[in-house]
Amino acid sequence: MINILTGRRPSFTVLFSIFLAAFFGCLTISASAGNLPRPETPAGAAPVIVRGEVGTLIGIERGTVRMGGTALRPLQVIGGFSVTVPAARLAALRSLPGVLSVTPDGSVQLHSAYDPASDSYSMLNTSAGLGAAAAWSQGITGAGVDVAVLDSGVTPVAGLSAPGKVINGPDLSFDSQSPAVAHLDGFGHGTFMAGLIAGKDPGADPSNPGADYLGIAPDARIVNVKVGAASGAVDVSQIIAGIDWVVQHRHDNGLNIRVLNLSLGTNSSQGYRSDPLAFAAEFAWHSGIVVVAAAGNDGSGSGTLNDPAYDPYLLAVGASGNSAALSSIATAFIPSFSSFGDGTRNPDLVAPGIHMQGLRVPGSFIDQNYPAAAFGGRFFRGSGTSEAAAITSGAVALLLQQNPRLTPDQVKSDLKQSAVPLPNANAQARGAGLLEVLGGAIAGAVKGIPGGTGLVSSEDGASSSPWQLFMPSLGNGSLDKARGDDRVSMGGVALNGERDIFGAAFQSGAMAWAEAGQRSWSGGVWNGTTWSGTTWSGTTWSGTTWSGTTWSGTTWSGTTWSGAAWNGTTWSGTTWSGTTWSGTTWSGTTWSDGIWAGGSWE
């Protein structure tokens, strides 16, 4: 999960650290490396980029240095490094154990040619390796299924720009009162996830994909529920509010939200049975929505999955190597960043989550801070359980198109039963095995519905029954404990205690009761405060203190988050009334689909 800019925790905010489940996993990269001037290359020397298998890079780097390699720079986002080596040693370098590729390191043009067929980690090869492409050939493309992506927003870059492809839900982020950025993805994470799930290039034919970019469920729709700001800042209260909105409005005006992708999470300090975030996600599950949650990017160190993935009802997904890059199941591996369970609650399965090909948002936070991850002009590399969760959400959409009568428990059962076992991987990290779309899940759904094809296992996988029987979450615990270690802050003052982003008291028991009755949202009001649909000007921060420091007198217009000013727009003078959205209504407010004011993203 993330801890998004790993290794550096800015003081200004939580950086979707509420783990936006790790865009870069536990990988680090020097943001300035791509801007350094390239030294002169001596005659007879060859500047190259070397990519290696996970776990082998240190050995490859040492071998390269012994060969006379110089000017070595890590490029861990792409799983490799750049180096200058004697041209005569290139063959020896390519023969080092674990080396995947050695390619010339020259000047890169933004719109350079990219061949997905030659890239083991491309979506073309990922889809083929998982069986999704075979499902497409049968007409199973996710059509008719809506996937809610609760993330940092979605920008309509190519692949997500078709009319009706992305439907805007509420913008509950700190960007929401600036029309120029509302719903858009200034961070870059949400667009990446949406592309993995349901991206589709204009004119692309899933039955004959070729070089076009296609997500796992290319004909599914994305419902964009933005909670993360351009800086990545987000609070647990925003995430809970977003989940509640999805539950209450899953069938509004032709919507058919059957999947909720949560490529985020926290290291909550309380169990799932009392945790309010886990309760909200679990209630979505019981309401007929398959909740796919990233397991986390803490490796074996934490001994637990992140919140809400640690709730045993949900579909918790860890990361694996890309199935298209495997020579055999015996060589399958779990990357070191993918979180382990505790032996009782482990990931349910794993899915590709390293070096993934996602859609790039030019100028976004991650685009500016990780320039080496951009390639092919419009694509971006990312690794983490975020990506694995998104891939799985696409697979769920395929399964639900094939048989819409499946319950969340049956979907989870089918996917676990059809997963490819990974006997050489750690049991606490691998779950039931590697996601396989057609090999069992789709085929099984044809044979065995409505009863489902498999049996949902208990938490430890030791027994099975036709439905899940776990102790339910009560949601009566602490909102502050649900935040874990990371939280939003302003002026060095963190948001602590049992209060939401408006400073309104949060009573978890009362909120759980309202959620259970699908009453937590009413007319744009959540937890007693108007979050959307009207103006925030009537809500003042004065008199509300966070940790003894008042917010009064502080305007958002003068505040910068991660060095990026909020477009000079104050929250209190901007209204949402009169803003048109698209033909979809919610609580009497008109929504819109295709207006992205001020967003020049091409």
mmCIF file of N, CA and C in Angstrom, residues 272-342:
data_model
loop_
_atom_site.group_PDB
_atom_site.id
_atom_site.type_symbol
_atom_site.label_atom_id
_atom_site.label_comp_id
_atom_site.label_asym_id
_atom_site.label_seq_id
_atom_site.Cartn_x
_atom_site.Cartn_y
_atom_site.Cartn_z
ATOM 1 N N TYR A 272 -10.779 -5.315 13.282
ATOM 2 C CA TYR A 272 -11.827 -4.993 12.315
ATOM 3 C C TYR A 272 -13.208 -4.968 12.933
ATOM 4 N N ARG A 273 -13.427 -5.686 14.016
ATOM 5 C CA ARG A 273 -14.773 -5.780 14.580
ATOM 6 C C ARG A 273 -15.252 -4.452 15.148
ATOM 7 N N SER A 274 -14.352 -3.587 15.541
ATOM 8 C CA SER A 274 -14.761 -2.290 16.068
ATOM 9 C C SER A 274 -14.440 -1.136 15.124
ATOM 10 N N ASP A 275 -13.663 -1.386 14.100
ATOM 11 C CA ASP A 275 -13.156 -0.309 13.252
ATOM 12 C C ASP A 275 -14.254 0.272 12.355
ATOM 13 N N PRO A 276 -14.452 1.602 12.359
ATOM 14 C CA PRO A 276 -15.519 2.193 11.544
ATOM 15 C C PRO A 276 -15.270 2.127 10.042
ATOM 16 N N LEU A 277 -14.009 2.156 9.605
ATOM 17 C CA LEU A 277 -13.733 2.008 8.179
ATOM 18 C C LEU A 277 -14.049 0.587 7.726
ATOM 19 N N ALA A 278 -13.626 -0.396 8.507
ATOM 20 C CA ALA A 278 -13.941 -1.783 8.173
ATOM 21 C C ALA A 278 -15.447 -2.005 8.135
ATOM 22 N N PHE A 279 -16.166 -1.387 9.083
ATOM 23 C CA PHE A 279 -17.623 -1.543 9.106
ATOM 24 C C PHE A 279 -18.244 -1.010 7.820
ATOM 25 N N ALA A 280 -17.827 0.176 7.391
ATOM 26 C CA ALA A 280 -18.394 0.769 6.178
ATOM 27 C C ALA A 280 -18.148 -0.128 4.969
ATOM 28 N N ALA A 281 -16.920 -0.646 4.846
ATOM 29 C CA ALA A 281 -16.597 -1.514 3.716
ATOM 30 C C ALA A 281 -17.355 -2.829 3.800
ATOM 31 N N GLU A 282 -17.456 -3.381 5.001
ATOM 32 C CA GLU A 282 -18.178 -4.641 5.170
ATOM 33 C C GLU A 282 -19.665 -4.469 4.874
ATOM 34 N N PHE A 283 -20.239 -3.333 5.268
ATOM 35 C CA PHE A 283 -21.653 -3.115 4.978
ATOM 36 C C PHE A 283 -21.878 -3.000 3.472
ATOM 37 N N ALA A 284 -20.922 -2.403 2.755
ATOM 38 C CA ALA A 284 -21.023 -2.366 1.296
ATOM 39 C C ALA A 284 -21.061 -3.781 0.736
ATOM 40 N N TRP A 285 -20.234 -4.653 1.299
ATOM 41 C CA TRP A 285 -20.208 -6.058 0.872
ATOM 42 C C TRP A 285 -21.575 -6.710 1.092
ATOM 43 N N HIS A 286 -22.128 -6.530 2.268
ATOM 44 C CA HIS A 286 -23.427 -7.134 2.570
ATOM 45 C C HIS A 286 -24.558 -6.496 1.768
ATOM 46 N N SER A 287 -24.287 -5.344 1.160
ATOM 47 C CA SER A 287 -25.282 -4.673 0.321
ATOM 48 C C SER A 287 -25.190 -5.110 -1.138
ATOM 49 N N GLY A 288 -24.352 -6.096 -1.416
ATOM 50 C CA GLY A 288 -24.260 -6.641 -2.762
ATOM 51 C C GLY A 288 -23.128 -6.104 -3.602
ATOM 52 N N ILE A 289 -22.201 -5.386 -3.004
ATOM 53 C CA ILE A 289 -21.062 -4.816 -3.728
ATOM 54 C C ILE A 289 -19.804 -5.608 -3.375
ATOM 55 N N VAL A 290 -19.110 -6.103 -4.374
ATOM 56 C CA VAL A 290 -17.843 -6.798 -4.132
ATOM 57 C C VAL A 290 -16.783 -5.745 -3.825
ATOM 58 N N VAL A 291 -16.281 -5.755 -2.613
ATOM 59 C CA VAL A 291 -15.280 -4.775 -2.183
ATOM 60 C C VAL A 291 -13.902 -5.410 -2.325
ATOM 61 N N VAL A 292 -13.108 -4.871 -3.237
ATOM 62 C CA VAL A 292 -11.760 -5.367 -3.489
ATOM 63 C C VAL A 292 -10.785 -4.417 -2.808
ATOM 64 N N ALA A 293 -10.030 -4.933 -1.846
ATOM 65 C CA ALA A 293 -9.157 -4.086 -1.033
ATOM 66 C C ALA A 293 -7.709 -4.540 -1.153
ATOM 67 N N ALA A 294 -6.814 -3.599 -1.352
ATOM 68 C CA ALA A 294 -5.388 -3.893 -1.418
ATOM 69 C C ALA A 294 -4.887 -4.358 -0.059
ATOM 70 N N ALA A 295 -4.105 -5.423 -0.068
ATOM 71 C CA ALA A 295 -3.629 -6.013 1.185
ATOM 72 C C ALA A 295 -2.665 -5.103 1.918
ATOM 73 N N GLY A 296 -1.887 -4.322 1.183
ATOM 74 C CA GLY A 296 -0.906 -3.452 1.812
ATOM 75 C C GLY A 296 0.479 -3.706 1.269
ATOM 76 N N ASN A 297 1.371 -2.761 1.504
ATOM 77 C CA ASN A 297 2.734 -2.839 0.987
ATOM 78 C C ASN A 297 3.759 -2.862 2.108
ATOM 79 N N ASP A 298 3.439 -3.549 3.188
ATOM 80 C CA ASP A 298 4.334 -3.586 4.337
ATOM 81 C C ASP A 298 5.141 -4.868 4.415
ATOM 82 N N GLY A 299 5.062 -5.724 3.416
ATOM 83 C CA GLY A 299 5.833 -6.948 3.404
ATOM 84 C C GLY A 299 5.501 -7.853 4.570
ATOM 85 N N SER A 300 6.511 -8.541 5.055
ATOM 86 C CA SER A 300 6.306 -9.473 6.168
ATOM 87 C C SER A 300 6.434 -8.791 7.514
ATOM 88 N N GLY A 301 6.806 -7.512 7.507
ATOM 89 C CA GLY A 301 7.116 -6.831 8.758
ATOM 90 C C GLY A 301 5.942 -6.587 9.663
ATOM 91 N N SER A 302 4.792 -6.215 9.097
ATOM 92 C CA SER A 302 3.676 -5.821 9.952
ATOM 93 C C SER A 302 2.917 -7.011 10.509
ATOM 94 N N GLY A 303 2.907 -8.123 9.780
ATOM 95 C CA GLY A 303 2.188 -9.301 10.251
ATOM 96 C C GLY A 303 0.686 -9.163 10.180
ATOM 97 N N THR A 304 0.194 -8.176 9.456
ATOM 98 C CA THR A 304 -1.249 -8.011 9.322
ATOM 99 C C THR A 304 -1.546 -7.253 8.042
ATOM 100 N N LEU A 305 -2.746 -7.433 7.542
ATOM 101 C CA LEU A 305 -3.192 -6.677 6.382
ATOM 102 C C LEU A 305 -3.659 -5.303 6.826
ATOM 103 N N ASN A 306 -3.742 -4.408 5.885
ATOM 104 C CA ASN A 306 -4.197 -3.065 6.207
ATOM 105 C C ASN A 306 -5.711 -3.011 6.341
ATOM 106 N N ASP A 307 -6.157 -1.959 6.957
ATOM 107 C CA ASP A 307 -7.573 -1.653 7.108
ATOM 108 C C ASP A 307 -8.040 -0.955 5.825
ATOM 109 N N PRO A 308 -9.078 -1.441 5.112
ATOM 110 C CA PRO A 308 -10.057 -2.428 5.565
ATOM 111 C C PRO A 308 -9.812 -3.843 5.075
ATOM 112 N N ALA A 309 -8.691 -4.112 4.384
ATOM 113 C CA ALA A 309 -8.470 -5.454 3.840
ATOM 114 C C ALA A 309 -8.451 -6.517 4.922
ATOM 115 N N TYR A 310 -8.158 -6.120 6.174
ATOM 116 C CA TYR A 310 -8.095 -7.132 7.228
ATOM 117 C C TYR A 310 -9.467 -7.628 7.650
ATOM 118 N N ASP A 311 -10.531 -7.002 7.186
ATOM 119 C CA ASP A 311 -11.871 -7.523 7.441
ATOM 120 C C ASP A 311 -12.049 -8.789 6.605
ATOM 121 N N PRO A 312 -12.337 -9.934 7.217
ATOM 122 C CA PRO A 312 -12.333 -11.205 6.484
ATOM 123 C C PRO A 312 -13.432 -11.344 5.446
ATOM 124 N N TYR A 313 -14.457 -10.515 5.501
ATOM 125 C CA TYR A 313 -15.501 -10.604 4.487
ATOM 126 C C TYR A 313 -15.033 -10.091 3.134
ATOM 127 N N LEU A 314 -14.146 -9.117 3.123
ATOM 128 C CA LEU A 314 -13.755 -8.458 1.885
ATOM 129 C C LEU A 314 -12.833 -9.339 1.055
ATOM 130 N N LEU A 315 -12.635 -8.959 -0.198
ATOM 131 C CA LEU A 315 -11.699 -9.652 -1.074
ATOM 132 C C LEU A 315 -10.362 -8.922 -0.996
ATOM 133 N N ALA A 316 -9.445 -9.462 -0.200
ATOM 134 C CA ALA A 316 -8.138 -8.846 0.034
ATOM 135 C C ALA A 316 -7.135 -9.393 -0.974
ATOM 136 N N VAL A 317 -6.414 -8.489 -1.629
ATOM 137 C CA VAL A 317 -5.549 -8.878 -2.736
ATOM 138 C C VAL A 317 -4.110 -8.466 -2.468
ATOM 139 N N GLY A 318 -3.219 -9.435 -2.550
ATOM 140 C CA GLY A 318 -1.794 -9.167 -2.494
ATOM 141 C C GLY A 318 -1.224 -9.104 -3.895
ATOM 142 N N ALA A 319 0.053 -8.775 -3.999
ATOM 143 C CA ALA A 319 0.702 -8.632 -5.304
ATOM 144 C C ALA A 319 1.513 -9.869 -5.643
ATOM 145 N N SER A 320 1.594 -10.145 -6.930
ATOM 146 C CA SER A 320 2.437 -11.223 -7.439
ATOM 147 C C SER A 320 3.248 -10.689 -8.602
ATOM 148 N N GLY A 321 4.176 -11.512 -9.077
ATOM 149 C CA GLY A 321 4.807 -11.203 -10.339
ATOM 150 C C GLY A 321 3.783 -11.343 -11.450
ATOM 151 N N ASN A 322 4.093 -10.796 -12.602
ATOM 152 C CA ASN A 322 3.159 -10.844 -13.714
ATOM 153 C C ASN A 322 3.102 -12.245 -14.296
ATOM 154 N N SER A 323 1.894 -12.783 -14.448
ATOM 155 C CA SER A 323 1.738 -14.146 -14.944
ATOM 156 C C SER A 323 2.321 -14.309 -16.342
ATOM 157 N N ALA A 324 2.282 -13.252 -17.139
ATOM 158 C CA ALA A 324 2.808 -13.340 -18.498
ATOM 159 C C ALA A 324 4.324 -13.463 -18.516
ATOM 160 N N ALA A 325 4.974 -13.094 -17.414
ATOM 161 C CA ALA A 325 6.433 -13.136 -17.364
ATOM 162 C C ALA A 325 6.953 -14.425 -16.736
ATOM 163 N N LEU A 326 6.050 -15.300 -16.295
ATOM 164 C CA LEU A 326 6.478 -16.515 -15.614
ATOM 165 C C LEU A 326 6.813 -17.607 -16.621
ATOM 166 N N SER A 327 7.899 -18.295 -16.388
ATOM 167 C CA SER A 327 8.213 -19.449 -17.223
ATOM 168 C C SER A 327 7.464 -20.679 -16.746
ATOM 169 N N SER A 328 7.127 -20.710 -15.457
ATOM 170 C CA SER A 328 6.327 -21.795 -14.892
ATOM 171 C C SER A 328 5.843 -21.359 -13.522
ATOM 172 N N ILE A 329 4.844 -22.060 -13.008
ATOM 173 C CA ILE A 329 4.338 -21.743 -11.678
ATOM 174 C C ILE A 329 5.437 -21.913 -10.634
ATOM 175 N N ALA A 330 6.370 -22.796 -10.909
ATOM 176 C CA ALA A 330 7.461 -23.007 -9.955
ATOM 177 C C ALA A 330 8.304 -21.755 -9.774
ATOM 178 N N THR A 331 8.288 -20.873 -10.763
ATOM 179 C CA THR A 331 9.078 -19.647 -10.656
ATOM 180 C C THR A 331 8.248 -18.462 -10.179
ATOM 181 N N ALA A 332 6.976 -18.691 -9.888
ATOM 182 C CA ALA A 332 6.117 -17.601 -9.425
ATOM 183 C C ALA A 332 6.626 -17.071 -8.093
ATOM 184 N N PHE A 333 6.416 -15.798 -7.861
ATOM 185 C CA PHE A 333 6.925 -15.202 -6.633
ATOM 186 C C PHE A 333 5.985 -14.118 -6.147
ATOM 187 N N ILE A 334 6.091 -13.821 -4.864
ATOM 188 C CA ILE A 334 5.395 -12.702 -4.254
ATOM 189 C C ILE A 334 6.446 -11.625 -3.995
ATOM 190 N N PRO A 335 6.286 -10.422 -4.535
ATOM 191 C CA PRO A 335 7.287 -9.377 -4.289
ATOM 192 C C PRO A 335 7.389 -9.054 -2.807
ATOM 193 N N SER A 336 8.550 -8.626 -2.397
ATOM 194 C CA SER A 336 8.822 -8.448 -0.971
ATOM 195 C C SER A 336 7.947 -7.400 -0.321
ATOM 196 N N PHE A 337 7.387 -6.462 -1.093
ATOM 197 C CA PHE A 337 6.578 -5.415 -0.470
ATOM 198 C C PHE A 337 5.163 -5.866 -0.137
ATOM 199 N N SER A 338 4.669 -6.932 -0.758
ATOM 200 C CA SER A 338 3.271 -7.334 -0.565
ATOM 201 C C SER A 338 3.051 -7.829 0.861
ATOM 202 N N SER A 339 2.042 -7.294 1.524
ATOM 203 C CA SER A 339 1.837 -7.567 2.950
ATOM 204 C C SER A 339 1.470 -9.021 3.226
ATOM 205 N N PHE A 340 2.037 -9.543 4.294
ATOM 206 C CA PHE A 340 1.703 -10.863 4.807
ATOM 207 C C PHE A 340 0.523 -10.737 5.770
ATOM 208 N N GLY A 341 -0.263 -11.788 5.858
ATOM 209 C CA GLY A 341 -1.260 -11.865 6.902
ATOM 210 C C GLY A 341 -0.659 -12.440 8.166
ATOM 211 N N ASP A 342 -1.524 -12.704 9.139
ATOM 212 C CA ASP A 342 -1.049 -13.221 10.420
ATOM 213 C C ASP A 342 -1.244 -14.722 10.548
#
